[in-house]
């Protein structure tokens, strides 16, 4: 049985633990309201969309290239699926979230632009769902980067119906060609030209409809979250030889190159934590100081108010693979300050009493 890979601790800081999400949507074309893209709050179906399936209400014909190999992040064939629906939020900036072929575009952006702009009604509906003006479509599409998903990914998809975009929840199979923005968010599905957005959450249980593909596991679904800042390039995995590629944003592969600073893990590393019920790494040992050593006298100390934070609550860095930490630093015990021997004792010698530590002598971690 294949043991699921792990990111180093540096990469895991960028990944949130899996959480149960129930997601709204309509698997048969969406809630057909006048607002179009906002009609997702009441529905609870999620449509499974295999690689080449255009789904309901495609905006255009497919502009995707050859279908990529399904992601290694899918459930191992030797293991059954978890049975529990779990969506794992993952930053769009994480290296290896997307893949592709060096110097080959996953989508034909020029053709996608022509197909959309040739139909005024579809152009208007697409622009509304994408949050832009119709005249901005050519520039908008040119700013996006063609890649393929490396994990089954939930999105808010938008079909075209009666002159408007209708939103519905969908899980796109790993290997699906998409266009992503500078924060790593999928924005267009190339098999149908549909605009994409982040998944919507709602109370209640979600029912998955549609065709299940080999390796599909409802406990190993990704929900992409925007990167902390706009990036100038993406680090993706070359599907041909399992190596790293750095692809410039808005480029279709013509400027692909090996990254100067490759991530500190292998390209085939599993992107996700194990599904619920599978073995996971044990929690780190408690790092709380256990008190003074036996040889030290037990003298109370007063570190005073306003001690600086130990920094454990600080947010992770913007580029999670750039820092490496072991166990968190432990705040040492404050320095023990003892009374000095009087120069000239007068009268009977009183027993030494504990003194409060001066704030300037306290060693804070």
GROMACS .gro file of C-alpha atoms in nm:
model
  365
    1UNK     CA    1   0.000   0.000   0.000
    2UNK     CA    2   0.143   0.334  -0.098
    3UNK     CA    3   0.224   0.550   0.199
    4UNK     CA    4   0.090   0.903   0.146
    5UNK     CA    5   0.365   1.159   0.115
    6UNK     CA    6   0.411   1.454   0.341
    7UNK     CA    7   0.518   1.809   0.288
    8UNK     CA    8   0.800   1.922   0.510
    9UNK     CA    9   0.685   2.121   0.810
   10UNK     CA   10   0.757   2.434   0.607
   11UNK     CA   11   0.505   2.345   0.341
   12UNK     CA   12   0.252   2.209   0.588
   13UNK     CA   13   0.236   2.557   0.747
   14UNK     CA   14   0.075   2.671   0.425
   15UNK     CA   15  -0.189   2.400   0.434
   16UNK     CA   16  -0.487   2.418   0.664
   17UNK     CA   17  -0.607   2.100   0.827
   18UNK     CA   18  -0.898   1.930   0.649
   19UNK     CA   19  -1.236   2.054   0.763
   20UNK     CA   20  -1.582   1.925   0.688
   21UNK     CA   21  -1.760   2.159   0.450
   22UNK     CA   22  -2.108   2.134   0.315
   23UNK     CA   23  -2.143   2.322  -0.006
   24UNK     CA   24  -2.435   2.484  -0.179
   25UNK     CA   25  -2.514   2.467  -0.546
   26UNK     CA   26  -2.734   2.317  -0.816
   27UNK     CA   27  -2.607   2.026  -1.022
   28UNK     CA   28  -2.846   2.079  -1.311
   29UNK     CA   29  -2.769   2.432  -1.419
   30UNK     CA   30  -2.796   2.634  -1.100
   31UNK     CA   31  -3.052   2.857  -0.937
   32UNK     CA   32  -3.192   3.058  -1.228
   33UNK     CA   33  -3.243   3.390  -1.061
   34UNK     CA   34  -3.217   3.736  -1.208
   35UNK     CA   35  -2.891   3.782  -1.018
   36UNK     CA   36  -2.746   3.469  -1.171
   37UNK     CA   37  -2.422   3.423  -0.982
   38UNK     CA   38  -2.572   3.483  -0.637
   39UNK     CA   39  -2.829   3.203  -0.650
   40UNK     CA   40  -2.633   2.936  -0.461
   41UNK     CA   41  -2.731   2.978  -0.097
   42UNK     CA   42  -3.027   2.739  -0.083
   43UNK     CA   43  -2.916   2.444  -0.297
   44UNK     CA   44  -2.701   2.159  -0.165
   45UNK     CA   45  -2.609   1.943  -0.466
   46UNK     CA   46  -2.253   1.921  -0.596
   47UNK     CA   47  -2.198   1.810  -0.955
   48UNK     CA   48  -1.902   1.583  -1.029
   49UNK     CA   49  -1.741   1.688  -1.359
   50UNK     CA   50  -1.492   1.451  -1.526
   51UNK     CA   51  -1.205   1.585  -1.738
   52UNK     CA   52  -1.371   1.633  -2.073
   53UNK     CA   53  -1.735   1.671  -1.965
   54UNK     CA   54  -1.858   2.022  -2.055
   55UNK     CA   55  -2.138   2.002  -1.797
   56UNK     CA   56  -2.465   2.195  -1.808
   57UNK     CA   57  -2.483   2.524  -1.995
   58UNK     CA   58  -2.132   2.552  -2.147
   59UNK     CA   59  -2.034   2.904  -2.252
   60UNK     CA   60  -1.814   2.787  -2.540
   61UNK     CA   61  -1.673   2.480  -2.711
   62UNK     CA   62  -1.368   2.326  -2.547
   63UNK     CA   63  -1.035   2.505  -2.581
   64UNK     CA   64  -0.848   2.256  -2.361
   65UNK     CA   65  -0.544   2.067  -2.481
   66UNK     CA   66  -0.490   1.695  -2.446
   67UNK     CA   67  -0.617   1.558  -2.116
   68UNK     CA   68  -0.347   1.535  -1.852
   69UNK     CA   69  -0.271   1.236  -1.634
   70UNK     CA   70  -0.489   1.233  -1.323
   71UNK     CA   71  -0.322   1.371  -1.014
   72UNK     CA   72  -0.106   1.163  -0.780
   73UNK     CA   73  -0.288   1.337  -0.496
   74UNK     CA   74  -0.593   1.117  -0.558
   75UNK     CA   75  -0.671   0.831  -0.323
   76UNK     CA   76  -0.438   0.530  -0.372
   77UNK     CA   77  -0.605   0.253  -0.568
   78UNK     CA   78  -0.529   0.002  -0.293
   79UNK     CA   79  -0.722   0.199  -0.033
   80UNK     CA   80  -1.099   0.254  -0.021
   81UNK     CA   81  -1.230   0.605  -0.015
   82UNK     CA   82  -1.291   0.764   0.323
   83UNK     CA   83  -1.668   0.782   0.278
   84UNK     CA   84  -1.672   1.117   0.459
   85UNK     CA   85  -1.694   1.435   0.257
   86UNK     CA   86  -1.396   1.653   0.351
   87UNK     CA   87  -1.279   1.964   0.169
   88UNK     CA   88  -0.921   2.074   0.232
   89UNK     CA   89  -0.852   2.448   0.194
   90UNK     CA   90  -0.518   2.496   0.014
   91UNK     CA   91  -0.348   2.822  -0.078
   92UNK     CA   92  -0.324   2.891  -0.449
   93UNK     CA   93   0.042   2.982  -0.391
   94UNK     CA   94   0.143   2.628  -0.285
   95UNK     CA   95   0.396   2.480  -0.531
   96UNK     CA   96   0.269   2.169  -0.707
   97UNK     CA   97  -0.100   2.252  -0.670
   98UNK     CA   98  -0.109   2.274  -1.051
   99UNK     CA   99   0.067   2.090  -1.331
  100UNK     CA  100   0.127   2.108  -1.702
  101UNK     CA  101   0.372   2.025  -1.980
  102UNK     CA  102   0.678   2.237  -2.036
  103UNK     CA  103   0.631   2.490  -2.318
  104UNK     CA  104   0.280   2.360  -2.386
  105UNK     CA  105  -0.036   2.554  -2.295
  106UNK     CA  106  -0.318   2.362  -2.129
  107UNK     CA  107  -0.572   2.595  -2.297
  108UNK     CA  108  -0.590   2.796  -2.618
  109UNK     CA  109  -0.640   3.142  -2.471
  110UNK     CA  110  -0.673   3.319  -2.807
  111UNK     CA  111  -0.946   3.084  -2.923
  112UNK     CA  112  -1.121   3.115  -2.589
  113UNK     CA  113  -1.120   3.492  -2.629
  114UNK     CA  114  -1.260   3.475  -2.982
  115UNK     CA  115  -1.539   3.234  -2.883
  116UNK     CA  116  -1.655   3.456  -2.598
  117UNK     CA  117  -1.630   3.793  -2.768
  118UNK     CA  118  -1.809   3.670  -3.082
  119UNK     CA  119  -2.131   3.626  -2.884
  120UNK     CA  120  -2.236   3.951  -2.717
  121UNK     CA  121  -2.490   3.793  -2.482
  122UNK     CA  122  -2.242   3.531  -2.361
  123UNK     CA  123  -1.973   3.795  -2.327
  124UNK     CA  124  -2.199   4.002  -2.102
  125UNK     CA  125  -2.295   3.702  -1.890
  126UNK     CA  126  -1.933   3.587  -1.860
  127UNK     CA  127  -1.817   3.935  -1.761
  128UNK     CA  128  -2.085   3.966  -1.494
  129UNK     CA  129  -1.985   3.634  -1.338
  130UNK     CA  130  -1.615   3.724  -1.357
  131UNK     CA  131  -1.667   4.069  -1.207
  132UNK     CA  132  -1.537   4.261  -1.508
  133UNK     CA  133  -1.675   4.456  -1.804
  134UNK     CA  134  -1.735   4.277  -2.133
  135UNK     CA  135  -1.477   4.497  -2.309
  136UNK     CA  136  -1.217   4.373  -2.060
  137UNK     CA  137  -1.253   4.005  -2.154
  138UNK     CA  138  -0.952   3.989  -2.394
  139UNK     CA  139  -0.715   4.150  -2.144
  140UNK     CA  140  -0.859   3.950  -1.857
  141UNK     CA  141  -0.810   3.615  -2.027
  142UNK     CA  142  -0.461   3.712  -2.140
  143UNK     CA  143  -0.365   3.785  -1.778
  144UNK     CA  144  -0.458   3.429  -1.671
  145UNK     CA  145  -0.225   3.128  -1.678
  146UNK     CA  146  -0.319   2.791  -1.838
  147UNK     CA  147  -0.247   2.492  -1.611
  148UNK     CA  148  -0.413   2.166  -1.505
  149UNK     CA  149  -0.550   2.068  -1.164
  150UNK     CA  150  -0.350   1.809  -0.971
  151UNK     CA  151  -0.625   1.732  -0.720
  152UNK     CA  152  -1.001   1.699  -0.740
  153UNK     CA  153  -1.111   2.058  -0.676
  154UNK     CA  154  -1.441   2.212  -0.573
  155UNK     CA  155  -1.542   2.542  -0.734
  156UNK     CA  156  -1.845   2.754  -0.803
  157UNK     CA  157  -1.904   2.687  -1.172
  158UNK     CA  158  -2.128   2.901  -1.393
  159UNK     CA  159  -2.339   2.767  -1.676
  160UNK     CA  160  -2.501   2.983  -1.944
  161UNK     CA  161  -2.880   2.986  -1.963
  162UNK     CA  162  -3.131   3.234  -2.104
  163UNK     CA  163  -2.875   3.509  -2.142
  164UNK     CA  164  -2.730   3.492  -1.791
  165UNK     CA  165  -2.477   3.298  -1.586
  166UNK     CA  166  -2.627   3.047  -1.343
  167UNK     CA  167  -2.406   2.935  -1.053
  168UNK     CA  168  -2.373   2.578  -0.932
  169UNK     CA  169  -2.127   2.386  -0.719
  170UNK     CA  170  -1.897   2.140  -0.893
  171UNK     CA  171  -1.599   1.917  -0.823
  172UNK     CA  172  -1.355   1.918  -1.115
  173UNK     CA  173  -1.149   1.605  -1.171
  174UNK     CA  174  -0.773   1.623  -1.134
  175UNK     CA  175  -0.623   1.685  -1.477
  176UNK     CA  176  -0.889   1.942  -1.573
  177UNK     CA  177  -0.746   2.235  -1.771
  178UNK     CA  178  -0.813   2.574  -1.612
  179UNK     CA  179  -0.695   2.933  -1.631
  180UNK     CA  180  -0.575   3.072  -1.296
  181UNK     CA  181  -0.515   3.427  -1.178
  182UNK     CA  182  -0.214   3.581  -1.005
  183UNK     CA  183  -0.328   3.456  -0.664
  184UNK     CA  184  -0.358   3.098  -0.787
  185UNK     CA  185  -0.739   3.092  -0.811
  186UNK     CA  186  -0.908   2.892  -1.092
  187UNK     CA  187  -1.108   3.143  -1.301
  188UNK     CA  188  -1.205   2.965  -1.625
  189UNK     CA  189  -1.267   2.600  -1.710
  190UNK     CA  190  -1.128   2.541  -2.057
  191UNK     CA  191  -1.350   2.243  -2.145
  192UNK     CA  192  -1.656   2.471  -2.152
  193UNK     CA  193  -1.537   2.832  -2.120
  194UNK     CA  194  -1.728   2.873  -1.794
  195UNK     CA  195  -1.617   3.133  -1.539
  196UNK     CA  196  -1.519   2.986  -1.202
  197UNK     CA  197  -1.522   3.115  -0.845
  198UNK     CA  198  -1.446   2.985  -0.494
  199UNK     CA  199  -1.688   2.725  -0.357
  200UNK     CA  200  -1.985   2.840  -0.151
  201UNK     CA  201  -2.055   2.686   0.189
  202UNK     CA  202  -2.396   2.628   0.345
  203UNK     CA  203  -2.545   2.442   0.638
  204UNK     CA  204  -2.660   2.086   0.583
  205UNK     CA  205  -2.525   1.791   0.386
  206UNK     CA  206  -2.409   1.805   0.025
  207UNK     CA  207  -2.510   1.533  -0.221
  208UNK     CA  208  -2.262   1.451  -0.497
  209UNK     CA  209  -2.425   1.392  -0.834
  210UNK     CA  210  -2.277   1.282  -1.162
  211UNK     CA  211  -2.021   1.029  -1.280
  212UNK     CA  212  -1.753   0.923  -1.036
  213UNK     CA  213  -1.405   0.867  -1.180
  214UNK     CA  214  -1.145   0.609  -1.070
  215UNK     CA  215  -0.964   0.728  -0.759
  216UNK     CA  216  -1.236   0.974  -0.662
  217UNK     CA  217  -1.249   1.014  -0.282
  218UNK     CA  218  -1.500   1.255  -0.122
  219UNK     CA  219  -1.256   1.294   0.167
  220UNK     CA  220  -0.978   1.433  -0.055
  221UNK     CA  221  -1.124   1.741  -0.225
  222UNK     CA  222  -0.938   2.070  -0.252
  223UNK     CA  223  -1.087   2.418  -0.213
  224UNK     CA  224  -0.835   2.671  -0.345
  225UNK     CA  225  -0.791   2.988  -0.143
  226UNK     CA  226  -0.622   3.299  -0.282
  227UNK     CA  227  -0.251   3.344  -0.217
  228UNK     CA  228  -0.149   3.618   0.025
  229UNK     CA  229  -0.018   3.840  -0.254
  230UNK     CA  230  -0.021   3.853  -0.631
  231UNK     CA  231   0.254   3.635  -0.778
  232UNK     CA  232   0.456   3.686  -1.094
  233UNK     CA  233   0.489   3.311  -1.159
  234UNK     CA  234   0.359   2.969  -1.056
  235UNK     CA  235   0.566   2.664  -0.959
  236UNK     CA  236   0.395   2.371  -1.130
  237UNK     CA  237   0.478   2.005  -1.193
  238UNK     CA  238   0.586   1.883  -1.536
  239UNK     CA  239   0.354   1.593  -1.620
  240UNK     CA  240   0.613   1.448  -1.861
  241UNK     CA  241   0.902   1.388  -1.623
  242UNK     CA  242   0.781   1.487  -1.275
  243UNK     CA  243   1.009   1.790  -1.244
  244UNK     CA  244   0.944   2.149  -1.137
  245UNK     CA  245   0.850   2.420  -1.385
  246UNK     CA  246   0.831   2.791  -1.318
  247UNK     CA  247   0.564   2.942  -1.543
  248UNK     CA  248   0.525   3.320  -1.567
  249UNK     CA  249   0.180   3.459  -1.500
  250UNK     CA  250  -0.014   3.523  -1.817
  251UNK     CA  251   0.224   3.305  -2.020
  252UNK     CA  252   0.117   2.998  -2.215
  253UNK     CA  253   0.444   2.810  -2.162
  254UNK     CA  254   0.679   2.992  -2.397
  255UNK     CA  255   0.890   3.119  -2.107
  256UNK     CA  256   0.883   2.803  -1.894
  257UNK     CA  257   1.205   2.730  -1.705
  258UNK     CA  258   1.339   2.543  -1.406
  259UNK     CA  259   1.296   2.749  -1.088
  260UNK     CA  260   1.606   2.907  -0.938
  261UNK     CA  261   1.484   2.809  -0.592
  262UNK     CA  262   1.292   2.481  -0.619
  263UNK     CA  263   1.059   2.386  -0.332
  264UNK     CA  264   1.213   2.174  -0.053
  265UNK     CA  265   1.002   1.868  -0.137
  266UNK     CA  266   0.955   1.638  -0.433
  267UNK     CA  267   0.709   1.721  -0.713
  268UNK     CA  268   0.510   1.402  -0.649
  269UNK     CA  269   0.455   1.480  -0.280
  270UNK     CA  270   0.095   1.432  -0.171
  271UNK     CA  271  -0.073   1.772  -0.144
  272UNK     CA  272  -0.326   1.666   0.118
  273UNK     CA  273  -0.332   1.532   0.466
  274UNK     CA  274  -0.454   1.172   0.495
  275UNK     CA  275  -0.827   1.129   0.468
  276UNK     CA  276  -1.022   1.092   0.795
  277UNK     CA  277  -0.960   0.752   0.951
  278UNK     CA  278  -0.617   0.712   0.795
  279UNK     CA  279  -0.296   0.721   1.001
  280UNK     CA  280  -0.155   1.065   1.066
  281UNK     CA  281   0.158   1.201   1.228
  282UNK     CA  282   0.144   1.211   1.609
  283UNK     CA  283   0.114   1.555   1.767
  284UNK     CA  284   0.442   1.716   1.877
  285UNK     CA  285   0.540   1.671   2.242
  286UNK     CA  286   0.437   1.935   2.490
  287UNK     CA  287   0.702   2.204   2.484
  288UNK     CA  288   0.590   2.376   2.809
  289UNK     CA  289   0.883   2.415   3.052
  290UNK     CA  290   0.860   2.166   3.335
  291UNK     CA  291   0.996   2.402   3.605
  292UNK     CA  292   1.339   2.471   3.760
  293UNK     CA  293   1.608   2.205   3.780
  294UNK     CA  294   1.640   2.024   4.116
  295UNK     CA  295   1.969   2.201   4.192
  296UNK     CA  296   1.813   2.546   4.174
  297UNK     CA  297   1.648   2.697   4.484
  298UNK     CA  298   1.280   2.751   4.458
  299UNK     CA  299   1.261   3.129   4.466
  300UNK     CA  300   0.946   3.297   4.335
  301UNK     CA  301   0.991   3.545   4.056
  302UNK     CA  302   0.772   3.815   3.918
  303UNK     CA  303   0.829   3.868   3.545
  304UNK     CA  304   0.587   4.163   3.559
  305UNK     CA  305   0.307   4.258   3.320
  306UNK     CA  306   0.338   4.316   2.952
  307UNK     CA  307   0.581   4.036   2.869
  308UNK     CA  308   0.627   4.002   2.488
  309UNK     CA  309   0.444   3.727   2.309
  310UNK     CA  310   0.631   3.407   2.236
  311UNK     CA  311   0.531   3.445   1.871
  312UNK     CA  312   0.352   3.112   1.847
  313UNK     CA  313   0.038   3.288   1.715
  314UNK     CA  314   0.213   3.471   1.435
  315UNK     CA  315   0.073   3.400   1.087
  316UNK     CA  316   0.279   3.181   0.850
  317UNK     CA  317   0.506   3.360   0.602
  318UNK     CA  318   0.373   3.459   0.264
  319UNK     CA  319   0.593   3.202   0.091
  320UNK     CA  320   0.556   2.891   0.309
  321UNK     CA  321   0.845   2.692   0.157
  322UNK     CA  322   1.101   2.961   0.236
  323UNK     CA  323   1.131   2.900   0.606
  324UNK     CA  324   1.220   2.587   0.795
  325UNK     CA  325   1.154   2.540   1.160
  326UNK     CA  326   1.187   2.247   1.392
  327UNK     CA  327   1.005   2.240   1.721
  328UNK     CA  328   0.881   2.583   1.836
  329UNK     CA  329   1.122   2.778   2.051
  330UNK     CA  330   1.057   2.729   2.422
  331UNK     CA  331   1.038   3.031   2.648
  332UNK     CA  332   1.310   2.973   2.913
  333UNK     CA  333   1.244   3.017   3.280
  334UNK     CA  334   1.307   3.374   3.400
  335UNK     CA  335   1.651   3.421   3.549
  336UNK     CA  336   1.652   3.366   3.923
  337UNK     CA  337   1.788   3.670   4.112
  338UNK     CA  338   1.906   3.608   4.464
  339UNK     CA  339   1.978   3.856   4.743
  340UNK     CA  340   2.336   3.964   4.777
  341UNK     CA  341   2.521   3.905   5.105
  342UNK     CA  342   2.522   4.227   5.314
  343UNK     CA  343   2.859   4.395   5.345
  344UNK     CA  344   2.832   4.460   5.719
  345UNK     CA  345   2.567   4.258   5.895
  346UNK     CA  346   2.417   4.423   6.205
  347UNK     CA  347   2.254   4.223   6.471
  348UNK     CA  348   2.128   3.871   6.432
  349UNK     CA  349   2.136   3.739   6.081
  350UNK     CA  350   1.788   3.700   5.946
  351UNK     CA  351   1.724   3.415   5.702
  352UNK     CA  352   1.736   3.511   5.341
  353UNK     CA  353   1.404   3.602   5.188
  354UNK     CA  354   1.314   3.565   4.823
  355UNK     CA  355   1.335   3.881   4.623
  356UNK     CA  356   1.140   3.985   4.318
  357UNK     CA  357   1.338   3.981   3.997
  358UNK     CA  358   1.404   4.319   3.844
  359UNK     CA  359   1.241   4.346   3.501
  360UNK     CA  360   1.577   4.432   3.347
  361UNK     CA  361   1.718   4.098   3.470
  362UNK     CA  362   1.438   3.881   3.340
  363UNK     CA  363   1.530   3.676   3.032
  364UNK     CA  364   1.232   3.653   2.806
  365UNK     CA  365   1.234   3.404   2.526
   0.00000   0.00000   0.00000
